[in-house]
Short mmCIF file of C-alpha atoms and ligand atoms in Angstrom, two decimals:
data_model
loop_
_atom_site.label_atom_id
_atom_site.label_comp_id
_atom_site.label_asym_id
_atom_site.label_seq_id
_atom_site.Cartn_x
_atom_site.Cartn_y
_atom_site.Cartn_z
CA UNK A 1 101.56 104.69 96.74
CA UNK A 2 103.03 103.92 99.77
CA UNK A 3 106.69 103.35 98.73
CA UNK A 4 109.39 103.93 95.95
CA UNK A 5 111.54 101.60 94.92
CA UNK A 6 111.16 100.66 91.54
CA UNK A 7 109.00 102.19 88.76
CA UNK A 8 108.26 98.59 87.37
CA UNK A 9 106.01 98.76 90.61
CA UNK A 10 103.95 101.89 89.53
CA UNK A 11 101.17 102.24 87.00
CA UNK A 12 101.45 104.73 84.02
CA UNK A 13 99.34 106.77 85.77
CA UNK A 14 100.35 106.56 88.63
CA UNK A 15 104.40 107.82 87.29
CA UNK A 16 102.11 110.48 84.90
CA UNK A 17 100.32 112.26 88.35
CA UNK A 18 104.13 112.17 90.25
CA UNK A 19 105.56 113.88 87.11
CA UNK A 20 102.43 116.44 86.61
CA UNK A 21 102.82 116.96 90.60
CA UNK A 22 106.61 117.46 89.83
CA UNK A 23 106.31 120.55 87.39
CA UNK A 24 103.40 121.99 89.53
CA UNK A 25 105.40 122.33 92.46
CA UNK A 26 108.24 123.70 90.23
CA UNK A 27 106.38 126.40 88.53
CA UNK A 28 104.70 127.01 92.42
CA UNK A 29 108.51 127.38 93.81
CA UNK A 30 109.61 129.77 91.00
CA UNK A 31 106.20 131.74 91.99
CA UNK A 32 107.77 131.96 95.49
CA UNK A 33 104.29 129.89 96.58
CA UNK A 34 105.53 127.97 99.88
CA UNK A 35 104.14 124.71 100.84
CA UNK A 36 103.50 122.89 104.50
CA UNK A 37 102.58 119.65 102.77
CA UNK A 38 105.23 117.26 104.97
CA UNK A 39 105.19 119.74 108.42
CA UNK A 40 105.99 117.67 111.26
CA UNK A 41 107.32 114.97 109.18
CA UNK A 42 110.99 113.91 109.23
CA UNK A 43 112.77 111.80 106.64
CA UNK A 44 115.64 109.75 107.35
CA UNK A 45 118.34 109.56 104.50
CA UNK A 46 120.42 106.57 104.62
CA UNK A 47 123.83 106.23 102.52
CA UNK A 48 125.81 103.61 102.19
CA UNK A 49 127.43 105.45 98.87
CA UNK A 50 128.24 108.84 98.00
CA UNK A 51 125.73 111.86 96.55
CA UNK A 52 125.84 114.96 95.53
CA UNK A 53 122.58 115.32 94.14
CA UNK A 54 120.18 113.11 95.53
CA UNK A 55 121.67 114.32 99.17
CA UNK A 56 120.72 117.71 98.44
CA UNK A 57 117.85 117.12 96.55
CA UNK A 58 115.77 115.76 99.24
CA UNK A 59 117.22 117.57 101.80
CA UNK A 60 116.38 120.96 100.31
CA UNK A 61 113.44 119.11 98.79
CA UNK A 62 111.72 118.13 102.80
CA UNK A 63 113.11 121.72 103.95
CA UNK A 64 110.79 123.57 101.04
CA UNK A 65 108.03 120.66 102.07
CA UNK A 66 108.16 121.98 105.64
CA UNK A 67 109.13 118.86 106.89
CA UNK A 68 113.06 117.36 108.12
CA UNK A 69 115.74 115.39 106.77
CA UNK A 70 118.45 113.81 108.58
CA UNK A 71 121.28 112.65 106.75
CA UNK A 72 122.46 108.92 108.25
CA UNK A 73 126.01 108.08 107.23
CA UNK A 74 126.19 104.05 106.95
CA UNK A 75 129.31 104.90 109.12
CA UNK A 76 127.99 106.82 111.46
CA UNK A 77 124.47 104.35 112.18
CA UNK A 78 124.77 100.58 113.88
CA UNK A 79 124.09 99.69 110.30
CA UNK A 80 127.35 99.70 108.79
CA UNK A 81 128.54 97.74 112.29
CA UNK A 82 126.22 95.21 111.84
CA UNK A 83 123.26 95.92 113.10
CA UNK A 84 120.26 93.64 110.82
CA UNK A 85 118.10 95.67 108.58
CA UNK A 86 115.30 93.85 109.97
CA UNK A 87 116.06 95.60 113.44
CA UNK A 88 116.84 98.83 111.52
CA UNK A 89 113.58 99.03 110.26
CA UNK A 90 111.80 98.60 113.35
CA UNK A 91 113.56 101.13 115.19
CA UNK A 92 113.55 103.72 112.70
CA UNK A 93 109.49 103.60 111.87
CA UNK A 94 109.45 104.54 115.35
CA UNK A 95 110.59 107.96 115.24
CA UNK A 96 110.48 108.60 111.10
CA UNK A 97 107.65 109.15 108.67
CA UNK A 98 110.00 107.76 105.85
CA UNK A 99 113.23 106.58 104.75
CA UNK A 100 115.43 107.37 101.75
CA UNK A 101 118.45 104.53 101.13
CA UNK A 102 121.16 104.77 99.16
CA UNK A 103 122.72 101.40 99.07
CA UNK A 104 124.66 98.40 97.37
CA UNK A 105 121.91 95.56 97.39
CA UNK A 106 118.51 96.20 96.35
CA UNK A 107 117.28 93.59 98.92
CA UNK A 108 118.42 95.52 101.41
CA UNK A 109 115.83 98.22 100.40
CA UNK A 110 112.75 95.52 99.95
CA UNK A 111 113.24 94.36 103.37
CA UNK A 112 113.30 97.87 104.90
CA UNK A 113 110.24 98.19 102.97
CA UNK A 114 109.17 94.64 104.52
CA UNK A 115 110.26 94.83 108.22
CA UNK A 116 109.55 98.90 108.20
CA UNK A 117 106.17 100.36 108.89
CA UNK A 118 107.03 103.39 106.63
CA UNK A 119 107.26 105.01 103.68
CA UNK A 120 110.55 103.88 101.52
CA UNK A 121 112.21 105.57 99.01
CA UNK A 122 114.77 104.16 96.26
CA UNK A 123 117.50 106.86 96.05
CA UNK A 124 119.73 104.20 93.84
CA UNK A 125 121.06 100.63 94.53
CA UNK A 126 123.31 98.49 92.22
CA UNK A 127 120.19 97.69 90.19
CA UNK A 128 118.11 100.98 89.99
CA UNK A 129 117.90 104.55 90.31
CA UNK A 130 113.98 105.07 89.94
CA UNK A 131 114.30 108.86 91.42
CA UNK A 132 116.55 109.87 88.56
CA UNK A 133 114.29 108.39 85.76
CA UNK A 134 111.59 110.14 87.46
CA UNK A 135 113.76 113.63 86.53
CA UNK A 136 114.84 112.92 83.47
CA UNK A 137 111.09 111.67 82.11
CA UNK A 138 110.23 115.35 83.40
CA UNK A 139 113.08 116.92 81.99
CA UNK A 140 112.59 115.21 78.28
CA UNK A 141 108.56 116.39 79.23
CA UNK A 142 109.34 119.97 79.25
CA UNK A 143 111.80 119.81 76.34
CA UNK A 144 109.55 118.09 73.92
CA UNK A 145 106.28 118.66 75.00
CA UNK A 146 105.37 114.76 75.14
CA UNK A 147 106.61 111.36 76.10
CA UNK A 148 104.69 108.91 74.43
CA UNK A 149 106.08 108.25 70.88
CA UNK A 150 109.42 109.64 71.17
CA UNK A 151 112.04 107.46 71.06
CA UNK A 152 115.19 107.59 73.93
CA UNK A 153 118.56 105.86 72.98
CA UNK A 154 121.15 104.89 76.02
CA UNK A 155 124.60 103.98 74.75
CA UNK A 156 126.96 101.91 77.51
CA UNK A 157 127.28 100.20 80.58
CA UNK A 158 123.79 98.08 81.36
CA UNK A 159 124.04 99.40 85.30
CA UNK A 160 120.96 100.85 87.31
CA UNK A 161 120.29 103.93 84.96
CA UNK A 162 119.48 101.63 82.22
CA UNK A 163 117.26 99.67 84.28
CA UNK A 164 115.30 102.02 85.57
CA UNK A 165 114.89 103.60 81.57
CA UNK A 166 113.60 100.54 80.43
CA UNK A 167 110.98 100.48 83.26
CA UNK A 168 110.26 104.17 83.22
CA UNK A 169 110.27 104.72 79.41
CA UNK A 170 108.33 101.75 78.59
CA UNK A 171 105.62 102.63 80.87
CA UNK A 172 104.87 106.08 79.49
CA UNK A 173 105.46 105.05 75.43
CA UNK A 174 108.53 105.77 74.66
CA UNK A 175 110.77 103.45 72.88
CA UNK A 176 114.01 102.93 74.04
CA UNK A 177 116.75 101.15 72.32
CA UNK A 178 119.94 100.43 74.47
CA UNK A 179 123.83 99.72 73.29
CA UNK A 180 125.69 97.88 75.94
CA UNK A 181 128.74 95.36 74.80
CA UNK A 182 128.55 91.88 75.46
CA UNK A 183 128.97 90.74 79.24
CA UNK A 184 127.54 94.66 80.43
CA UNK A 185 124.00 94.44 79.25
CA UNK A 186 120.97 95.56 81.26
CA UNK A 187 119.28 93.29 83.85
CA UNK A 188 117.62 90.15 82.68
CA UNK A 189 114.39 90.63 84.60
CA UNK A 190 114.35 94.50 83.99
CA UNK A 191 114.93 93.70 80.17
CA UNK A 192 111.51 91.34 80.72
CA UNK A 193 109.42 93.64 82.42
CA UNK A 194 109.75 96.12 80.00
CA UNK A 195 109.08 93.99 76.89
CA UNK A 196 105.87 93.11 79.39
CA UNK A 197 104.90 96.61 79.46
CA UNK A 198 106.08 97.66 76.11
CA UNK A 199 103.23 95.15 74.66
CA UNK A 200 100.47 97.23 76.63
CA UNK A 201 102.04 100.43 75.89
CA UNK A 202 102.94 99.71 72.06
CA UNK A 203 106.37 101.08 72.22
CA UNK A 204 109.33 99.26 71.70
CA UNK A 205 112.30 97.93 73.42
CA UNK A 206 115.93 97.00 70.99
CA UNK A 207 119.08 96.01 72.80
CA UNK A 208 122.30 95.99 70.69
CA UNK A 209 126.05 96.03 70.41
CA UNK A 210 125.84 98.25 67.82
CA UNK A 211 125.71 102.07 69.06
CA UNK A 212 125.00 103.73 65.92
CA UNK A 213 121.88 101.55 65.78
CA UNK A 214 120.91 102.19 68.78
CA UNK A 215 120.79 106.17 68.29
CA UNK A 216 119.57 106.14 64.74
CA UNK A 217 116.09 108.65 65.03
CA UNK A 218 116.54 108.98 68.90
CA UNK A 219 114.73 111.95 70.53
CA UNK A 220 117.19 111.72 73.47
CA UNK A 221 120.13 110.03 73.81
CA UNK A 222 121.45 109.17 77.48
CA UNK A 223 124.64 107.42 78.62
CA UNK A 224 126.26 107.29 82.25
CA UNK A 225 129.97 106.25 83.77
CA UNK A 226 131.12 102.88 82.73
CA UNK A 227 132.17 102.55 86.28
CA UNK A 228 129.99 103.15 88.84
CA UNK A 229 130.46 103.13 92.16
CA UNK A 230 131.34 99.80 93.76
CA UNK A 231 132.85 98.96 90.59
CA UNK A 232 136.33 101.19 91.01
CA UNK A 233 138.47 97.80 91.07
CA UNK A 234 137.12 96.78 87.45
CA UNK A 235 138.04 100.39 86.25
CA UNK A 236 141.22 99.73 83.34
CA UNK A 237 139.15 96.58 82.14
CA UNK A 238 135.83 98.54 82.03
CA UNK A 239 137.52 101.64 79.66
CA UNK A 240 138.83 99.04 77.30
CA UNK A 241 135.79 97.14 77.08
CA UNK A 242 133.90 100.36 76.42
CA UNK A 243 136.51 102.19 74.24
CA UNK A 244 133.86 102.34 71.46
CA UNK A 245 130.74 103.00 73.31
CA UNK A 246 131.47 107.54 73.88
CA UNK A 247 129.04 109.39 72.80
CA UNK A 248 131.25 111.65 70.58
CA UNK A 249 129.53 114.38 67.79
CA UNK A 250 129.84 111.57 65.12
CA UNK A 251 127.45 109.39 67.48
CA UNK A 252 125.29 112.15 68.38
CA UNK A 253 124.95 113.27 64.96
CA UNK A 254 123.35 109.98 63.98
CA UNK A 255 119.82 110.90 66.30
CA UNK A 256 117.70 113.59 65.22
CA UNK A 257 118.57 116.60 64.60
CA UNK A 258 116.52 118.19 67.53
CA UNK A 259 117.73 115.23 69.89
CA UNK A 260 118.78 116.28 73.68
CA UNK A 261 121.70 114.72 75.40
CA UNK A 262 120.94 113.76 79.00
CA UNK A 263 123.48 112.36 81.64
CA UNK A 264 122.38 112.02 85.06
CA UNK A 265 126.13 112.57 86.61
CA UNK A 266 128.61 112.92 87.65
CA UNK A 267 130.07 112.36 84.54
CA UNK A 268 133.72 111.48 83.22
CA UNK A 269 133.93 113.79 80.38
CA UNK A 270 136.50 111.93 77.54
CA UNK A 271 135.32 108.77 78.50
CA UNK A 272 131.30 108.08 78.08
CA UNK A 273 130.98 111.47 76.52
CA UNK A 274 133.08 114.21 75.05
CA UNK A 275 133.11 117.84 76.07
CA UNK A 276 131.36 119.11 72.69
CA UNK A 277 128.29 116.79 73.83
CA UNK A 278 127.99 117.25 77.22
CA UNK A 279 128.83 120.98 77.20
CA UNK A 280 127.22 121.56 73.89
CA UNK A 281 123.77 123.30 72.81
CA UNK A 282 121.61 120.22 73.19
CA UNK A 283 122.93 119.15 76.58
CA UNK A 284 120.46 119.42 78.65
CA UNK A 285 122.12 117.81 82.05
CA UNK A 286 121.54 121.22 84.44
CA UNK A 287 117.51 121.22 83.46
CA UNK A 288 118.27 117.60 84.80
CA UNK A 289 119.51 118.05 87.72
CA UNK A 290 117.48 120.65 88.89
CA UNK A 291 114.50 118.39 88.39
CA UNK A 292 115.35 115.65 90.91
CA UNK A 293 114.76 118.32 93.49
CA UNK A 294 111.39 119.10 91.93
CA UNK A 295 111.15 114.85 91.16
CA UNK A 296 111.50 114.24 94.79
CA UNK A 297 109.87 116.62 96.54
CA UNK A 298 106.55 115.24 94.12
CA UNK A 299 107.80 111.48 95.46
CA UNK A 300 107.76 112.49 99.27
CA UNK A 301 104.15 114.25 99.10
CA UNK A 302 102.87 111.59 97.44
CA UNK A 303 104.14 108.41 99.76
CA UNK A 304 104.77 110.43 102.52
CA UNK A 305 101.67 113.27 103.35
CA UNK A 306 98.75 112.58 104.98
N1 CP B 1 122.56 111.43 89.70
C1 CP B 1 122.78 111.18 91.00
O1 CP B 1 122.10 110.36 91.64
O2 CP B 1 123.77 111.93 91.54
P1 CP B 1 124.43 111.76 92.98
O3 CP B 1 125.20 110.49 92.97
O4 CP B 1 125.29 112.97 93.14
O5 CP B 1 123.32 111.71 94.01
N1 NVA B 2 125.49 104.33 87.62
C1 NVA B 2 125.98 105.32 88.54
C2 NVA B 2 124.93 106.35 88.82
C3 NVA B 2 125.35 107.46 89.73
C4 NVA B 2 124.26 108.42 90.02
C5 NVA B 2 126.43 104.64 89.82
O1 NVA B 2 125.71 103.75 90.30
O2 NVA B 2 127.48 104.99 90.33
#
């Protein structure tokens, strides 16, 4: 693997050895075991949106790799004045070892991958968020002991969460049933590849209106802001058009018993979720975010070591 951008582009196995990697180098960092893996490598970190946890992720995560991050503010790089991705590219595989973008249009991260003669990483663009599925398919891992079989329920906005579900869920088993109201579903193509790879992987993949179909049996059930960012103009028509889509107790109540909640935040607690899910026994969203720094770190040894 040379690159990360979309887990429709990996194999089963090869998103089974980056998770396996993942909880290795967890249980190694609780043991205090320190790893050189990425020394003398630097990562650049572009953002053209705001973070919280992918920032720190993979800046702590290259730190504990031995390696360095720098953090490259789309207003503080010729980038957001202009300057062509094209020429971007070039200049930065001249100095970095990889590059980590955070940006609006996913083309802009296929032709750094294109023009660029180094490793690229997805950390989220309008249409997916492949790091964060990589998390929360560890996550749901160490809660349940398996993947394959189990079935994962997202309720709301189709956006580039529920992309990157269908592509990672379908790819290790699991089915996933999705809830989105008319006019916010997921991405066509997405939506295709998955059915693609749910045929090889027998698992299945239901879209609905309906939320309480959706969750019925669920393992896991997963929602995320109807408004993400870009979308802050659309914000009053978005909370109307999702009124019914919260995952409240009376939702939740409808998956298994055992199910886990999972939210990848931030979250907008009263509005995709209530307090007594998010905050309750079954929430599961710290164990979440914890493991994008383990996620990560797994991502850059893999596309970036020698
Ligand atoms: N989940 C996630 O990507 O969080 P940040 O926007 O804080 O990076
Ligand atoms: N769908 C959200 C995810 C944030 C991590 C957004 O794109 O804003």
């Amino acid at each position: 693997m040379k690159h990360l951008i979309s887990l429709n582009d990996c194999t089963t196995e090869e998103i089974h050895n980056l998770l396996n990697l993942a909880m290795k180098l967890k249980k190694e960092n609780y043991a205090g075991i320190k790893h050189h893996i990425l020394k003398g490598k630097s990562l650049g970190m572009i953002f053209t949106k705001s973070s919280t946890r992918t920032r720190v992720s993979f800046e702590v995560g290259m730190y504990q790799l031995g390696g360095q991050s720098l953090f490259l503010s789309s207003n503080d790089i010729q980038l957001g004045r202009g300057e062509t991705i094209y020429d971007t590219a070039n200049v930065l595989s001249r100095y970095l070892d990889g590059i980590m973008i955070r940006t609006f249009d996913h083309q802009d991260v296929l032709d750094l991958a294109k023009y660029g003669q180094i490793s690229i990483i997805n950390g989220l663009t309008d249409l997916l968020h492949p790091c964060q599925i990589l998390a929360d398919l560890q996550t749901i891992y160490e809660h349940k002991g398996k993947l394959e079989g189990l079935k994962l329920c997202y309720v709301g906005d189709g956006n580039n969460i529920s992309n990157s579900l269908l592509h990672g869920c379908t790819k290790v088993g699991m089915d996933i049933s999705i809830a989105s109201p008319k006019g916010y579903e997921c991405d066509e193509e997405c939506v295709e590849n998955a059915k693609n790879t749910a045929k090889k992987t027998s698992c299945s993949v239901v879209l609905t209106e309906n939320p309480e179909e959706a969750v019925k049996n669920a393992d896991i059930v997963v929602t995320d802001t109807w408004v993400s960012m870009g979308q802050e103009s659309e914000k009053q028509e978005r909370i109307k058009v999702f009124g019914s889509y919260t995952v409240d107790d009376k939702l939740f109540a409808m998956a298994k018993d055992d199910a886990i909640f999972m939210h990848c935040l931030p979250a907008y607690r009263g509005y995709e979720v209530t307090d007594s899910v998010i905050d309750g026994p079954r929430s599961v969203i710290f164990d979440e975010a914890e493991n994008r720094l383990h996620a990560q770190k797994a991502v850059m040894a893999t596309v970036m070591a020698d």
